Short mmCIF file of C-alpha atoms and ligand atoms in Angstrom, two decimals:
data_model
loop_
_atom_site.label_atom_id
_atom_site.label_comp_id
_atom_site.label_asym_id
_atom_site.label_seq_id
_atom_site.Cartn_x
_atom_site.Cartn_y
_atom_site.Cartn_z
CA MET A 1 119.94 124.23 109.91
CA THR A 2 119.78 123.06 106.29
CA THR A 3 118.04 125.33 103.84
CA VAL A 4 117.92 125.40 100.07
CA LYS A 5 118.28 128.76 98.41
CA SER A 6 115.33 128.95 96.08
CA PRO A 7 115.79 129.99 92.45
CA LEU A 8 112.32 131.59 92.71
CA THR A 9 111.05 134.75 94.35
CA ASP A 10 109.36 134.27 97.73
CA GLU A 11 105.87 134.65 96.30
CA ALA A 12 106.52 132.33 93.34
CA ARG A 13 108.06 129.76 95.68
CA LYS A 14 105.07 129.88 97.99
CA VAL A 15 102.49 129.44 95.23
CA THR A 16 104.49 126.79 93.38
CA GLY A 17 105.28 124.91 96.60
CA ALA A 18 101.57 124.72 97.47
CA VAL A 19 100.75 123.43 94.00
CA LEU A 20 103.47 120.77 94.18
CA GLN A 21 102.34 119.71 97.67
CA ASP A 22 98.71 119.33 96.54
CA SER A 23 99.91 117.33 93.54
CA LEU A 24 101.99 115.09 95.81
CA ILE A 25 98.97 114.29 97.97
CA ASP A 26 96.87 113.45 94.91
CA LEU A 27 99.58 111.19 93.51
CA ILE A 28 100.36 109.34 96.74
CA ASP A 29 96.69 108.65 97.33
CA LEU A 30 96.21 107.57 93.71
CA HIS A 31 99.03 105.07 94.22
CA LEU A 32 97.40 103.72 97.40
CA SER A 33 93.89 103.59 95.93
CA ALA A 34 95.03 101.87 92.75
CA LYS A 35 96.85 99.22 94.82
CA GLN A 36 93.76 98.71 97.01
CA ALA A 37 91.72 98.06 93.86
CA HIS A 38 94.50 95.91 92.32
CA TRP A 39 94.41 93.58 95.32
CA ASN A 40 90.65 93.39 95.95
CA LEU A 41 89.41 93.29 92.37
CA THR A 42 86.87 90.67 91.28
CA GLY A 43 85.07 89.94 88.01
CA ARG A 44 85.40 88.80 84.46
CA ASN A 45 87.96 91.45 83.57
CA PHE A 46 90.13 90.73 86.58
CA ARG A 47 93.36 90.06 84.75
CA SER A 48 93.48 93.09 82.46
CA ILE A 49 92.24 95.57 85.08
CA HIS A 50 94.54 94.09 87.73
CA LEU A 51 97.51 94.72 85.45
CA GLN A 52 96.29 98.13 84.27
CA LEU A 53 95.92 99.28 87.87
CA ASP A 54 99.61 98.62 88.38
CA GLU A 55 100.33 100.96 85.46
CA VAL A 56 98.45 103.63 87.41
CA VAL A 57 100.46 102.78 90.53
CA ASP A 58 103.70 103.15 88.58
CA LEU A 59 102.77 106.51 87.07
CA ALA A 60 101.57 107.80 90.44
CA ARG A 61 104.78 106.77 92.21
CA GLU A 62 107.01 108.14 89.49
CA HIS A 63 105.32 111.53 89.32
CA ALA A 64 105.02 111.75 93.13
CA ASP A 65 108.79 111.44 93.34
CA THR A 66 109.29 114.03 90.61
CA VAL A 67 107.00 116.66 92.17
CA ALA A 68 108.39 116.05 95.68
CA GLU A 69 111.97 116.47 94.47
CA ARG A 70 111.04 119.61 92.54
CA ALA A 71 109.54 121.02 95.75
CA VAL A 72 112.83 120.51 97.63
CA ALA A 73 114.78 121.98 94.73
CA ILE A 74 112.81 125.23 95.03
CA GLY A 75 113.23 125.31 98.81
CA VAL A 76 109.91 123.78 99.94
CA ASN A 77 109.80 120.62 102.06
CA PRO A 78 107.37 118.03 100.65
CA ASP A 79 105.09 116.31 103.17
CA GLY A 80 104.21 112.77 102.09
CA ARG A 81 103.33 111.41 105.51
CA ALA A 82 100.40 108.99 105.66
CA ARG A 83 98.49 111.19 108.11
CA THR A 84 98.93 114.30 105.98
CA VAL A 85 97.71 112.44 102.91
CA ALA A 86 94.73 110.98 104.80
CA ASP A 87 93.75 114.41 106.16
CA ARG A 88 94.10 116.30 102.91
CA SER A 89 93.33 113.92 100.03
CA ARG A 90 90.23 114.65 97.96
CA LEU A 91 90.24 111.29 96.18
CA HIS A 92 87.36 108.85 96.33
CA GLN A 93 87.99 106.14 98.93
CA PHE A 94 87.18 102.54 98.08
CA GLU A 95 85.14 100.43 100.48
CA SER A 96 87.02 97.65 102.23
CA GLY A 97 86.61 94.11 100.88
CA PHE A 98 86.17 92.83 97.34
CA LEU A 99 85.62 95.37 94.56
CA PRO A 100 83.73 94.38 91.38
CA ASP A 101 85.58 95.25 88.18
CA ASP A 102 82.80 97.49 86.75
CA LYS A 103 82.71 99.61 89.92
CA VAL A 104 86.50 99.88 89.93
CA VAL A 105 86.57 101.00 86.30
CA ALA A 106 83.92 103.66 87.00
CA ALA A 107 85.62 104.89 90.17
CA ILE A 108 89.14 104.99 88.69
CA THR A 109 87.81 106.77 85.59
CA ASP A 110 86.24 109.45 87.80
CA MET A 111 89.35 109.74 89.98
CA LEU A 112 91.63 110.18 86.98
CA GLY A 113 89.22 112.64 85.37
CA GLU A 114 89.02 114.79 88.51
CA MET A 115 92.75 114.63 89.10
CA GLY A 116 93.42 115.52 85.47
CA ALA A 117 91.26 118.63 85.90
CA ARG A 118 93.14 119.61 89.06
CA PHE A 119 96.46 119.12 87.30
CA ARG A 120 95.33 121.37 84.45
CA GLU A 121 94.50 124.08 87.00
CA ARG A 122 97.97 123.63 88.48
CA VAL A 123 99.53 123.94 85.04
CA GLU A 124 97.70 127.27 84.66
CA THR A 125 98.83 128.47 88.09
CA THR A 126 102.49 127.66 87.54
CA ASP A 127 102.43 129.47 84.20
CA ASP A 128 103.02 132.64 86.21
CA THR A 129 105.29 131.23 88.92
CA ASP A 130 107.62 128.49 87.67
CA LEU A 131 107.81 127.06 84.16
CA VAL A 132 110.04 124.18 85.25
CA SER A 133 107.44 122.95 87.74
CA GLN A 134 104.79 123.54 85.10
CA ASP A 135 106.66 121.19 82.80
CA LEU A 136 106.59 118.39 85.41
CA LEU A 137 102.88 118.96 85.98
CA ILE A 138 102.18 118.81 82.24
CA ALA A 139 104.01 115.47 82.05
CA ALA A 140 101.94 114.13 84.95
CA ALA A 141 98.72 115.44 83.38
CA GLN A 142 99.60 113.71 80.11
CA ASP A 143 99.94 110.33 81.84
CA LEU A 144 96.80 110.86 83.93
CA ASP A 145 94.78 111.78 80.83
CA LYS A 146 96.09 108.72 78.99
CA GLN A 147 95.03 106.35 81.76
CA HIS A 148 91.74 108.22 82.08
CA TRP A 149 91.04 107.47 78.43
CA MET A 150 92.05 103.81 78.78
CA PHE A 151 89.72 103.29 81.74
CA ALA A 152 86.86 105.42 80.38
CA VAL A 153 86.47 103.28 77.24
CA GLN A 154 85.95 100.17 79.39
CA ARG A 155 82.98 101.62 81.19
FE1 FE2 B 1 100.45 92.98 92.36
#
């Protein structure tokens, strides 16, 4: 059976792995939610929000890949299955059907704000367990905060 020898102690690997897994779920669901809004958006600001939502999709996909690959590198298998994400995600879920631009801006602002707060907690946690993972989480938090700002000012 394939295993990866972790560079971390058992306890540090366990804590860091859980943090990376929670981050992966957040990021996969952010990708899916931003695409749902990208497709179903309506309103005067359609064009700019439609394009900005794809920036969120891109950052979510990129950081999801980074945290998942870090998990494997420390000997923890990432779980990005749809059912796992659906069961465990804490993100706001959009209604089906068309989504007015003002509601999307408000919802995405809240989502990014809440996720940013969770990422900051994860940065704190990994301060004691794995500085390399912490670095990846800081980079993700930076991009989440930036998009949070750019949606919040459109409210
Ligand atoms: Fe598109």
